[in-house]
CSV table of C-alpha atoms in Angstrom, one decimal:
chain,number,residue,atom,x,y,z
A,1196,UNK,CA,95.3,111.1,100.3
A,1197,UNK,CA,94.4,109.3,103.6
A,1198,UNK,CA,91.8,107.3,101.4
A,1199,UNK,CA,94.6,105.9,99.3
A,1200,UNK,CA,96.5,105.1,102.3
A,1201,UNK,CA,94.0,102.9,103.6
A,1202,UNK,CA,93.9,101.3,100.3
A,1203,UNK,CA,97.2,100.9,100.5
A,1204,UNK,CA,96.8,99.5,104.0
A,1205,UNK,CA,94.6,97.2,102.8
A,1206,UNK,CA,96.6,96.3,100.0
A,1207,UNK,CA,99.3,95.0,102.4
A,1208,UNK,CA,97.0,92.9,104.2
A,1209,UNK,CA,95.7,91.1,101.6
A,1210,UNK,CA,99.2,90.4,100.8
A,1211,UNK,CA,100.4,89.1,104.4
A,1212,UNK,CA,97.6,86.9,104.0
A,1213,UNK,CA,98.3,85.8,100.3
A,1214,UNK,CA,102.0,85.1,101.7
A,1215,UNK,CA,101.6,83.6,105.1
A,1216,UNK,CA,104.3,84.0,107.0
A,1217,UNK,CA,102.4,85.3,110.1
A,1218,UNK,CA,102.8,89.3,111.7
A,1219,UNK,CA,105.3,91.6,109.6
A,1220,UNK,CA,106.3,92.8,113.1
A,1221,UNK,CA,108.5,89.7,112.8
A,1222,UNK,CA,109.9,90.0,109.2
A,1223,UNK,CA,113.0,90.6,108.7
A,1224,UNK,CA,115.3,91.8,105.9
A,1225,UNK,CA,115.6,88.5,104.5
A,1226,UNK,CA,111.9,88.5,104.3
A,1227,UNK,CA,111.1,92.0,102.1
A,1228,UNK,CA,114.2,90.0,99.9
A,1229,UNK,CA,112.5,86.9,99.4
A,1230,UNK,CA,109.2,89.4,99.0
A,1231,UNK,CA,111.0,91.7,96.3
A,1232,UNK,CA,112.0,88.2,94.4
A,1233,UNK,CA,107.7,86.9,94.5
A,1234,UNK,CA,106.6,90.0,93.3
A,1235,UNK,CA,109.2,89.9,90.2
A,1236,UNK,CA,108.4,86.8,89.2
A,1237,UNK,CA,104.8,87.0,89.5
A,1238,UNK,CA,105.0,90.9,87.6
A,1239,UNK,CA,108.3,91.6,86.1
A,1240,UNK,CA,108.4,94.4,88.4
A,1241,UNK,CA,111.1,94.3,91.0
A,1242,UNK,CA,110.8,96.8,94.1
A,1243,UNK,CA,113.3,97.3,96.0
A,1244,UNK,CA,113.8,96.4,99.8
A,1245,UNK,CA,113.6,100.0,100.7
A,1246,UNK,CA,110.5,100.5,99.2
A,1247,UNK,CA,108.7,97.6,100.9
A,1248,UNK,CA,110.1,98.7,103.8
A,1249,UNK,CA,108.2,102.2,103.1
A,1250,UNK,CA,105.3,100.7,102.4
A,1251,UNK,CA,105.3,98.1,105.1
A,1252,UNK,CA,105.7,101.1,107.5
A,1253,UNK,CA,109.3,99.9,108.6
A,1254,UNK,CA,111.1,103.0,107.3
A,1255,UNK,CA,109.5,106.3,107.9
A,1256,UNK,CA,108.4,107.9,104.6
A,1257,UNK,CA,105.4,110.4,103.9
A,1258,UNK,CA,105.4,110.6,100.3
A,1259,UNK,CA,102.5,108.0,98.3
A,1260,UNK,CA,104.4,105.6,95.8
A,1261,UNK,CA,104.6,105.3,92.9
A,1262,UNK,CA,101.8,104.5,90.5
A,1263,UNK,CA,104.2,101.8,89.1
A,1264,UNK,CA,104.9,100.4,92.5
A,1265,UNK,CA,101.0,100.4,93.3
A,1266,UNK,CA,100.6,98.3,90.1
A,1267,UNK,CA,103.3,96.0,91.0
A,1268,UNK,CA,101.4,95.2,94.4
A,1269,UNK,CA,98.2,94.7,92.9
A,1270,UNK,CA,99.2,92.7,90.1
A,1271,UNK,CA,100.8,90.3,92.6
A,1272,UNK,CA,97.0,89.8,93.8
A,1273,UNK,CA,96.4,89.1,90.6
A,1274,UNK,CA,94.8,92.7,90.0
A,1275,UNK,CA,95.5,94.2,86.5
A,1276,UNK,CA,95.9,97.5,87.7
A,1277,UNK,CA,96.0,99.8,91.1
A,1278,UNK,CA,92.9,101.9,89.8
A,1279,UNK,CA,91.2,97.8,89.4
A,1280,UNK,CA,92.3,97.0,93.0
A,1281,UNK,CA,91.0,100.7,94.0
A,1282,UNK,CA,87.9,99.8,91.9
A,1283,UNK,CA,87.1,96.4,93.9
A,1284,UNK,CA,88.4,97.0,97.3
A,1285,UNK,CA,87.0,100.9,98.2
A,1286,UNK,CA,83.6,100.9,99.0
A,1287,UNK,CA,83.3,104.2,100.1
A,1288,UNK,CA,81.4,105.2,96.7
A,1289,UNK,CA,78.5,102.4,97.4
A,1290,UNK,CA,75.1,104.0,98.9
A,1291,UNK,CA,72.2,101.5,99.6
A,1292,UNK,CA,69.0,102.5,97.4
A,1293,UNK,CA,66.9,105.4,98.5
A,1294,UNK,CA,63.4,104.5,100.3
A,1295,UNK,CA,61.0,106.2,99.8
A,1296,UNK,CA,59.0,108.2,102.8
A,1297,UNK,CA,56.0,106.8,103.7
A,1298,UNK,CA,53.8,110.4,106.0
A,1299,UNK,CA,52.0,109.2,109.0
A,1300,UNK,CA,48.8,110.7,111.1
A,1301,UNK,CA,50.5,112.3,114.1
A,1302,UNK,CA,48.2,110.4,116.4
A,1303,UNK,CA,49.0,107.3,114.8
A,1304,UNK,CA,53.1,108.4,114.2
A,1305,UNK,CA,54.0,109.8,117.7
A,1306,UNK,CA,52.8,106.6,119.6
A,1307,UNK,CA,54.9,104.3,117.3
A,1308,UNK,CA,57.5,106.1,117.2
A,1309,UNK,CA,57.7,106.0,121.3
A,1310,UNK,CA,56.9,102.2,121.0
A,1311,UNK,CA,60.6,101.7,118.6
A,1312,UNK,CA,62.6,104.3,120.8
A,1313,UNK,CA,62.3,102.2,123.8
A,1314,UNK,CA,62.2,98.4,122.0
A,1315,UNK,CA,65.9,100.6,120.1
A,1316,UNK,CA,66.8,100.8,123.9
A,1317,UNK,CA,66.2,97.3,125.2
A,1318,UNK,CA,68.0,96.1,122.1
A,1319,UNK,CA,71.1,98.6,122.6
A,1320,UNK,CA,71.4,97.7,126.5
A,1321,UNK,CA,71.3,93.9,125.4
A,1322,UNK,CA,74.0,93.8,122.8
A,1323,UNK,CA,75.9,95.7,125.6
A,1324,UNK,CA,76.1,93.9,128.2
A,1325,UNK,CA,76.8,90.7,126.2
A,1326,UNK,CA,79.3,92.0,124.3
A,1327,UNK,CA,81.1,92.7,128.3
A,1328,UNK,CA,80.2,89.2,129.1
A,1329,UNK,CA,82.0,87.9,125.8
A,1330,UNK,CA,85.3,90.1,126.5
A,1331,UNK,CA,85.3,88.6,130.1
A,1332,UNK,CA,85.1,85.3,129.0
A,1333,UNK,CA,87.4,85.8,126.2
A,1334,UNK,CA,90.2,87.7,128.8
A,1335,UNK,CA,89.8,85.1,131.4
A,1336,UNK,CA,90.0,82.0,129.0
A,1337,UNK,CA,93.4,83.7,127.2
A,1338,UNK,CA,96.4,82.4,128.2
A,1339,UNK,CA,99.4,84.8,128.8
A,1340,UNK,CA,102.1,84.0,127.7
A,1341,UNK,CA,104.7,82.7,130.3
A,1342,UNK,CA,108.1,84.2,130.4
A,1343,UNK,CA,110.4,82.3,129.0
A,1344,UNK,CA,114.6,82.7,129.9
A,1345,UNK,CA,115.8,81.8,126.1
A,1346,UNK,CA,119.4,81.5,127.1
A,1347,UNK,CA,118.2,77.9,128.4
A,1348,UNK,CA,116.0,77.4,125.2
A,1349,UNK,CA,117.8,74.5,123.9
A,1350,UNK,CA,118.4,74.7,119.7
A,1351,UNK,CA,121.6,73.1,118.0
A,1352,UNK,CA,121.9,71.2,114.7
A,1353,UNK,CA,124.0,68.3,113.8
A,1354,UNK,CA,125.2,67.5,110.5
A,1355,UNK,CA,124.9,63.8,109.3
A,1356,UNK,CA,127.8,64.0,106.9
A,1357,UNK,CA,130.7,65.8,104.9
A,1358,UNK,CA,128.3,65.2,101.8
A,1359,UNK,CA,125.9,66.4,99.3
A,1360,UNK,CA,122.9,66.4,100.0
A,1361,UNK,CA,123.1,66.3,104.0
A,1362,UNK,CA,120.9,65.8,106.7
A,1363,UNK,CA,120.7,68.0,109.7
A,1364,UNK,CA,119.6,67.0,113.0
A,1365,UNK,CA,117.8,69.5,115.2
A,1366,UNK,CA,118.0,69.5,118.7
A,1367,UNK,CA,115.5,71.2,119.9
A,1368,UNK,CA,113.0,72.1,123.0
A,1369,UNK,CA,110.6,74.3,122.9
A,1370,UNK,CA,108.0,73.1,125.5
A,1371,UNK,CA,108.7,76.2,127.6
A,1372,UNK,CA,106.7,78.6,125.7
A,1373,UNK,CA,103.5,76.2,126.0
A,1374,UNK,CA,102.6,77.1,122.3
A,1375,UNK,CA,101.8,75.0,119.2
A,1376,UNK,CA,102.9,76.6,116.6
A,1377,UNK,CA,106.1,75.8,116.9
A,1378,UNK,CA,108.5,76.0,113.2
A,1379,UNK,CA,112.2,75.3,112.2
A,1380,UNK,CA,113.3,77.5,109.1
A,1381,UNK,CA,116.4,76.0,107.4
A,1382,UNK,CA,117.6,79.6,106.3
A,1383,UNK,CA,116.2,82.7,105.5
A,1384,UNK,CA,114.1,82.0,103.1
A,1385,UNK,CA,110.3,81.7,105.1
A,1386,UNK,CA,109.8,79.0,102.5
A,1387,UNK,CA,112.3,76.3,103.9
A,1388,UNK,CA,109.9,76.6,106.8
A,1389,UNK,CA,108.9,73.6,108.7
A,1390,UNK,CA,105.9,73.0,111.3
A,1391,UNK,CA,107.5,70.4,114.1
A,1392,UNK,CA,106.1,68.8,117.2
A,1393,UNK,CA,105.5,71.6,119.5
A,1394,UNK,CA,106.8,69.4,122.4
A,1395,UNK,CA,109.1,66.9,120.6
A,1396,UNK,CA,112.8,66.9,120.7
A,1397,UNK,CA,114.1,66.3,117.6
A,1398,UNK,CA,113.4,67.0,113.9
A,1399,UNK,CA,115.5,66.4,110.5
A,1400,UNK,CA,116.1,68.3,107.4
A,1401,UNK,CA,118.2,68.0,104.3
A,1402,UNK,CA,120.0,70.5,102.7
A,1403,UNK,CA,120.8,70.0,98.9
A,1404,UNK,CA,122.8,73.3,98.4
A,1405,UNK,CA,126.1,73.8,99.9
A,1406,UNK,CA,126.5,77.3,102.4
A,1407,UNK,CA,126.6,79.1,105.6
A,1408,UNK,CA,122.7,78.9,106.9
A,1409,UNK,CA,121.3,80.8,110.4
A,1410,UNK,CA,118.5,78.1,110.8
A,1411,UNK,CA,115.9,79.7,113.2
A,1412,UNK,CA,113.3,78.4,115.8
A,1413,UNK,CA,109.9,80.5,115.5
A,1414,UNK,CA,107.5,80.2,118.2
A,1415,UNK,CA,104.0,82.0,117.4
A,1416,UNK,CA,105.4,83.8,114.2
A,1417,UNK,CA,108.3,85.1,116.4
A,1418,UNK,CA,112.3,84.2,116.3
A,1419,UNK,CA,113.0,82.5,119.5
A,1420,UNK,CA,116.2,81.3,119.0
A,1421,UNK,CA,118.6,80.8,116.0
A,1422,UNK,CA,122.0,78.3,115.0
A,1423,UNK,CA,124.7,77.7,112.6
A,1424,UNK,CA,124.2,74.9,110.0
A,1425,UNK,CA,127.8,75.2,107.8
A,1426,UNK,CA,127.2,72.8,105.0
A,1427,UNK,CA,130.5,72.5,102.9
A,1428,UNK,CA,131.6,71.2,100.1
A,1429,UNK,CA,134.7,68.9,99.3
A,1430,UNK,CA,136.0,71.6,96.7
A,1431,UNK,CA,134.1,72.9,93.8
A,1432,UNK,CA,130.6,71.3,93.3
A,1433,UNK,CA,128.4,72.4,90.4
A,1434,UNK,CA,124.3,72.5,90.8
A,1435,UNK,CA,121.4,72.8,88.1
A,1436,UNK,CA,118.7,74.6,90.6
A,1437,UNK,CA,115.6,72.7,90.2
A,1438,UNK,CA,112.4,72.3,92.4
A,1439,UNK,CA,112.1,70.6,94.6
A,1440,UNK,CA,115.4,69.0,94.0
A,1441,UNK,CA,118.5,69.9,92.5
A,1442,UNK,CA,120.5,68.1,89.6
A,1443,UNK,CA,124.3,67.9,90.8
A,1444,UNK,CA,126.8,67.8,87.9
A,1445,UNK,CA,129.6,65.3,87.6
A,1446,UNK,CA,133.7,67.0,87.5
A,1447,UNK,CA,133.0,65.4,83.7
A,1448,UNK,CA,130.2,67.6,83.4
A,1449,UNK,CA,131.6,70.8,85.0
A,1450,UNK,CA,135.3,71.0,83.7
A,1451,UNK,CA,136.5,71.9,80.0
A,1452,UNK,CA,139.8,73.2,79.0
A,1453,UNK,CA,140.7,74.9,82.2
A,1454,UNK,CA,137.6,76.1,82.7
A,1455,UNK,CA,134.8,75.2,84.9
A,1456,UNK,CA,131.0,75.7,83.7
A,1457,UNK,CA,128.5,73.9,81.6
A,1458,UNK,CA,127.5,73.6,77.7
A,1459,UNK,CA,124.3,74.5,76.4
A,1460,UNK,CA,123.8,71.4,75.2
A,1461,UNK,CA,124.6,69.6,78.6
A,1462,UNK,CA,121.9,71.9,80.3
A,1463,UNK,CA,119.5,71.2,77.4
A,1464,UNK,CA,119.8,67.5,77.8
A,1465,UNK,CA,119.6,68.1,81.8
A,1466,UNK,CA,116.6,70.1,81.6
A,1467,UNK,CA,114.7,68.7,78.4
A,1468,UNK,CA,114.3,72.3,77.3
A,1469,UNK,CA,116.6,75.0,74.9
A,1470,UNK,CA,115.3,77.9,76.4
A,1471,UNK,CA,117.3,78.4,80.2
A,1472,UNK,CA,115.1,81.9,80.9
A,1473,UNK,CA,115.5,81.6,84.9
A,1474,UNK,CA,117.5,78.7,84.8
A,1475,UNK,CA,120.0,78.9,87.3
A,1476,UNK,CA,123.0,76.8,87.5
A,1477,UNK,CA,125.8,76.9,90.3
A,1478,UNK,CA,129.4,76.3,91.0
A,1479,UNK,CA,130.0,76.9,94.5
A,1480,UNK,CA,132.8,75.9,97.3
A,1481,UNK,CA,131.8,75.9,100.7
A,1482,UNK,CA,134.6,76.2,103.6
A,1483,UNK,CA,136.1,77.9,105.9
A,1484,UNK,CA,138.6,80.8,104.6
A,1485,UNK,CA,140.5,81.2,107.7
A,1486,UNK,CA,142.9,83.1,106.3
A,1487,UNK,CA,141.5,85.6,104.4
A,1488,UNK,CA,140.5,89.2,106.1
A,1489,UNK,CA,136.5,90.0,105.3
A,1490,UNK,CA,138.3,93.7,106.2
A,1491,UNK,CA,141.1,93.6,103.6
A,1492,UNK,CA,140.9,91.1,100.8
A,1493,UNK,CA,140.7,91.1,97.0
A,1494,UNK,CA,138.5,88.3,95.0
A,1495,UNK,CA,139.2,87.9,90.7
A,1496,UNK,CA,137.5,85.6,88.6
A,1497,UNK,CA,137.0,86.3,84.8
A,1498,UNK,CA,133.3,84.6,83.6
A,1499,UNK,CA,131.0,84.7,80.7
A,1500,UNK,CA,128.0,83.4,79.3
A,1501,UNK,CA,127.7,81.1,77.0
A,1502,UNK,CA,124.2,81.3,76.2
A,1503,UNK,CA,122.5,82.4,73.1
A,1504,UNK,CA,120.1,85.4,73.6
A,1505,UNK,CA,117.5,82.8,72.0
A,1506,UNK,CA,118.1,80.4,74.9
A,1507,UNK,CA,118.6,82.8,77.5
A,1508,UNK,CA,117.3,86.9,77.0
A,1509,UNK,CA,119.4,88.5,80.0
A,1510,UNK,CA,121.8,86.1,80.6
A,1511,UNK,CA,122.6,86.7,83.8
A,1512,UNK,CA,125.7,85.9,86.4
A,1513,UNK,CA,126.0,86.5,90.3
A,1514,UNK,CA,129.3,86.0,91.4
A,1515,UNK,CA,128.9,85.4,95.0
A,1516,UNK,CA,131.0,85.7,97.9
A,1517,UNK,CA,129.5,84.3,100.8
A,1518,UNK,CA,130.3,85.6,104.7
A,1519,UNK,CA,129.0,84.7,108.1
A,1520,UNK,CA,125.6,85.2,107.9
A,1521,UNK,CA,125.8,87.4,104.4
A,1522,UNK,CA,126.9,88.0,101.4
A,1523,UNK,CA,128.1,90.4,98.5
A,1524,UNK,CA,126.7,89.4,95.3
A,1525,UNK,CA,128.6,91.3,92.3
A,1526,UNK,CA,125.7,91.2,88.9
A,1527,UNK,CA,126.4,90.8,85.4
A,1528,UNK,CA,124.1,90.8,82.5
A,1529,UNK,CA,123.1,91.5,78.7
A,1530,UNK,CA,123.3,94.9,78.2
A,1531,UNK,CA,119.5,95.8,78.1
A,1532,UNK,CA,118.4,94.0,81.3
A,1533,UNK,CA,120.6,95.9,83.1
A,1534,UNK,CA,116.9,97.2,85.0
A,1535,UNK,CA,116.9,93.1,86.3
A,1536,UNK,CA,120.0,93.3,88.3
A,1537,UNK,CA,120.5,94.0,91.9
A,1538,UNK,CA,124.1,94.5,94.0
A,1539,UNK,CA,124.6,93.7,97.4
A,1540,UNK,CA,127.4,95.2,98.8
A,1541,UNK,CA,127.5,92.5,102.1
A,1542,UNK,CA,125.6,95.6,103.9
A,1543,UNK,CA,122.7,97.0,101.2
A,1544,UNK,CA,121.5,96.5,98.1
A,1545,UNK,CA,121.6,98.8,95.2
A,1546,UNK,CA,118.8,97.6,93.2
A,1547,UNK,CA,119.0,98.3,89.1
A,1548,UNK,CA,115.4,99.5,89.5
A,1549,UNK,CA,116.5,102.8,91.4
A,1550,UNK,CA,120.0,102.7,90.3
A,1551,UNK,CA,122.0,103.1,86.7
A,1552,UNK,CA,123.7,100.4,87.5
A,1553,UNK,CA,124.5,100.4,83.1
A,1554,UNK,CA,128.3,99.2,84.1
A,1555,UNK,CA,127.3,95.7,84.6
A,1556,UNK,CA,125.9,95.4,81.2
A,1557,UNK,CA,128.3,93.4,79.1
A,1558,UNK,CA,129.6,92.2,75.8
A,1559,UNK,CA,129.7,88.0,76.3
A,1560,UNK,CA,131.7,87.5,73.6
A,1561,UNK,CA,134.2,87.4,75.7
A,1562,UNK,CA,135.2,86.8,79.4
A,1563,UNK,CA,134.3,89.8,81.8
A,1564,UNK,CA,137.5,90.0,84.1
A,1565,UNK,CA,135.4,91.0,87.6
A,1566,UNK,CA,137.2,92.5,90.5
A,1567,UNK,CA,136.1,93.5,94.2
A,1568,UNK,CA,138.2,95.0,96.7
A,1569,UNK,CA,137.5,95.5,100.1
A,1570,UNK,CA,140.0,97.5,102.3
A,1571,UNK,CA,140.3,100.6,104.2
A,1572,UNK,CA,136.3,101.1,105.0
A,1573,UNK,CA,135.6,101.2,100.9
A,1574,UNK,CA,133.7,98.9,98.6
A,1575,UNK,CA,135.3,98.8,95.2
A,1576,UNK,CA,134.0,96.8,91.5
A,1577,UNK,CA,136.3,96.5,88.3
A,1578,UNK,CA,135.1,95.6,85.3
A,1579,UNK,CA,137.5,95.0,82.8
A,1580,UNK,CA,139.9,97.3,84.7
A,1581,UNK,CA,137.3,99.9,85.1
A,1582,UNK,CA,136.0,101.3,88.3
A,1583,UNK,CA,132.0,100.7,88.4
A,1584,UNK,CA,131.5,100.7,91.9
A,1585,UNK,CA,132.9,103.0,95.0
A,1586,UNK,CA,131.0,103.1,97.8
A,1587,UNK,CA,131.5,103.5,102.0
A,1588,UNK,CA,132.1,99.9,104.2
A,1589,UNK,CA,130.8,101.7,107.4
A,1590,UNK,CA,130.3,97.8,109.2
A,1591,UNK,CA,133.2,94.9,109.5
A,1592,UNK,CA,131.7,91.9,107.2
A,1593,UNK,CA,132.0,88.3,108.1
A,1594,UNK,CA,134.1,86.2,107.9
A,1595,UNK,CA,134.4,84.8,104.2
A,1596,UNK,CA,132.7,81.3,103.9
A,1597,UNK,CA,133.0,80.0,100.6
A,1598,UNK,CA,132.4,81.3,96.6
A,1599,UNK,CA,129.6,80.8,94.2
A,1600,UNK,CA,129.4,81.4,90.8
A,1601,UNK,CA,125.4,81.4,88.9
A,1602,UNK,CA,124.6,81.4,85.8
A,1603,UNK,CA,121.2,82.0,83.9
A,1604,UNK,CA,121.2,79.1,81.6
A,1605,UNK,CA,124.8,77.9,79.9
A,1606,UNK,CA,128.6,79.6,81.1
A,1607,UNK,CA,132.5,79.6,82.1
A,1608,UNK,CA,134.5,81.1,85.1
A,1609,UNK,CA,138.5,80.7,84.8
A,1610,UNK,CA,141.2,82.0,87.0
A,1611,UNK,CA,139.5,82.4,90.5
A,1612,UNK,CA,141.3,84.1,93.6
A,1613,UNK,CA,141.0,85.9,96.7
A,1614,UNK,CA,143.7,87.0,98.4
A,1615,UNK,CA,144.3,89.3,102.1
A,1616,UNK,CA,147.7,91.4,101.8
A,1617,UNK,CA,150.4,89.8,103.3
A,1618,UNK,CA,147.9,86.7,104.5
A,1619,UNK,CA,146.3,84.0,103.0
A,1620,UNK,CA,145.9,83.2,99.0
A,1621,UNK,CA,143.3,80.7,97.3
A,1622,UNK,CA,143.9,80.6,93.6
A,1623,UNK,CA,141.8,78.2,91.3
A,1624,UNK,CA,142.6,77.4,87.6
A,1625,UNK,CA,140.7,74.5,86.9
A,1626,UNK,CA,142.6,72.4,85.4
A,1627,UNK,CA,142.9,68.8,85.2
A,1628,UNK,CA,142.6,68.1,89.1
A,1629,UNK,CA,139.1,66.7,90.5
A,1630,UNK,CA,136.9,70.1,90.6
A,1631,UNK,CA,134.6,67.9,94.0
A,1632,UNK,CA,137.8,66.3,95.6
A,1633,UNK,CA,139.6,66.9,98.2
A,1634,UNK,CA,142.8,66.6,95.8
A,1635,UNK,CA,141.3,70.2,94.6
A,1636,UNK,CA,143.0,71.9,97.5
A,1637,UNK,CA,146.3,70.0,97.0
A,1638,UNK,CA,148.4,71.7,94.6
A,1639,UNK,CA,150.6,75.1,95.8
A,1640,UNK,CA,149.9,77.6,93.5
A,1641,UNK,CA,145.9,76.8,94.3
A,1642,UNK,CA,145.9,77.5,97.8
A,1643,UNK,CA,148.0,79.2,100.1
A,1644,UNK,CA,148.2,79.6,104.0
A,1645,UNK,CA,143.9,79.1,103.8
């Protein structure tokens, strides 16, 4: 058992250094997420925040995991198997060759032996006292870090424009800590990580996707100090993700018969390719909803997808509704991938790897009318009228921030709303008006007291 473990120890490391992203003592949540998402993508296999968690030593759990779960970690290193990784990495099992003994003459033997004793001392006594001079040197020439007061730590951002794509502005100072490795992350997500001048003042960064970001200044692998970059959107703007930059879709392009989405045969000609397998396109609107209770509210949409099996397997949707500094992301799917989906209830996620979360498989033939209510501490999903998901809202959510819709490869959303009993009411049929205007939030019956 405590063998394995130190595999598995080992296993981690290997990964932290595959991954780069400096000490897990600073990881956060967001980071086992954006973990969970490399490891699918590299193996299929998706393991759940909790579990890395485990295994990362951030939840307390005795049990071993899973020989699936091993598998999944060393086939992200690119092993085929655990027992392969256990094969190359324990070297527990390798002896050096035997020697044979070679008898001496005691009056020969006793003499030499005597003769390598004391040269074995001189040797031991040397190593020792250099390796005392070395930590000397070595504690004398560290610095210490100073203490630093962060409430004077100076971080803010500063939007260029009321536009897509935008550039941010950092405002920054970070010369206190007397380190260089300084780094602005736009978001979460340890990729949108940038190295900046460790004494400079300023540093830019643009922002192609529309939402509500915590940008972060790390200072040696550590958060330091973190600010609000709200990048919003003049209403409803649709988004082919591509890497490492997007393809924005024209109202044209993104509106059909009251409906808002995109053809297969417009994606095909966007992306040069039938198949949309992890081809993710968005329709998102980013503002403030003042009006609307993140304790008491109701959001309706009904969406489908429009893609062929053949172009897309799963055919997934997210319908996402974005807070302060979170979200709650409400899956749909083809009936068998249901095992690909995750939920994220604006507190945890359920993950359809540990979860029968079979409810969210549908039937695209026609639109899936989705539900979520939030009131009263509870977390409620209808689909179709039918309760799927009731679960405890211990923690108040954030304030709502805007709405986004994704869809694996081709799909339609009609009939949007979210509403706050006896407060404010955004309602969205998508019809003629200009889906990325400002004239979007013009007509009465679209949106009310917001």
């Amino acid at each position: 058992m405590e063998k394995e473990k130190q595999l598995l120890r080992q296993c981690c490391l290997q990964i932290e250094q595959a991954l780069n992203w400096g000490d897990n003592e600073t990881w956060s949540n967001d980071d086992f997420e954006h973990l969970s998402e490399k490891i699918f993508e590299k193996t299929r296999v998706r393991l759940s925040i909790s579990t890395l968690k485990r295994i990362w030593g951030k939840v307390r759990y005795e049990n071993t995991p899973t020989t699936a779960t091993l598998n999944a970690l060393a086939g992200f290193l690119g092993y085929d198997s655990w027992r392969e990784f256990r094969q190359k990495n324990d070297t527990n099992g390798l002896h050096a060759p035997a020697h044979r003994e070679h008898t001496l003459p005691e009056f020969v033997a006793a003499p030499l032996l005597a003769h390598k004793s004391r040269r074995y001392n001189q040797l031991i006594a040397l190593f020792s006292v250099a390796v005392i001079v070395l930590a000397v040197v070595f504690l004398v020439s560290k610095k210490i870090p100073p203490k630093v007061d962060l409430s004077k730590i100076k971080f803010e951002a500063v939007k260029v424009s009321d536009t897509l794509p935008n550039s941010v502005i950092f405002n920054y100072d970070a010369s206190a800590f007397q380190s260089d490795s300084v780094y602005i992350q736009q978001s979460w997500d340890p990729r949108r990580r940038e190295r900046v001048d460790a004494y400079g003042k300023q540093h830019t960064s643009i922002y192609y996707n529309p939402g509500y970001f915590i940008a972060k200044l790390i200072v040696d692998n550590q958060i330091k100090k973190e600010c609000i970059v709200n990048i919003q959107t003049k209403g409803w703007k649709g988004i082919i993700e591509r890497d490492p930059v997007p393809t924005y879709l024209s109202p044209k392009e993104s509106r059909d018969n009251g409906m808002m989405g995109i053809s297969a045969s417009t994606l095909q000609q966007k992306t040069g390719s039938p198949v949309f397998n992890e081809v993710w396109v968005k329709f998102a609107v980013v503002h403030e909803f003042k009006n609307i209770d993140p304790g008491n509210f109701t959001f309706e949409a009904s969406v489908r997808n429009t893609s062929s099996v053949e172009a897309s397997i799963c055919r997934r949707i997210n319908a996402i509704i974005l807070l302060r500094g979170g979200a709650i992301i409400l899956p749909l799917c083809d009936k068998g991938c249901i095992s690909n989906i995750n939920l994220l209830t604006g507190e945890y996620w359920i993950s359809g790897k540990e979860h029968d979360l079979s409810a969210f498989g549908c039937d695209f033939s026609k639109f899936q009318d989705l539900k979520c209510v939030v009131a009263n501490h509870r977390f409620r999903v209808y689909l179709n009228n039918k309760l799927v998901i009731n679960a405890a809202q211990k923690n108040a959510l954030g304030g709502i921030a805007g709405i986004r819709f994704e869809f694996e490869g081709a799909g339609q959303v009609k009939d949007v709303s979210l509403s706050t009993p006896g407060g404010g009411k955004y309602y969205q049929k998508f019809d003629s008006k200009d889906l990325v205007s400002n004239k979007a939030h013009s007509s009465p019956h679209q949106l009310k007291k917001l």
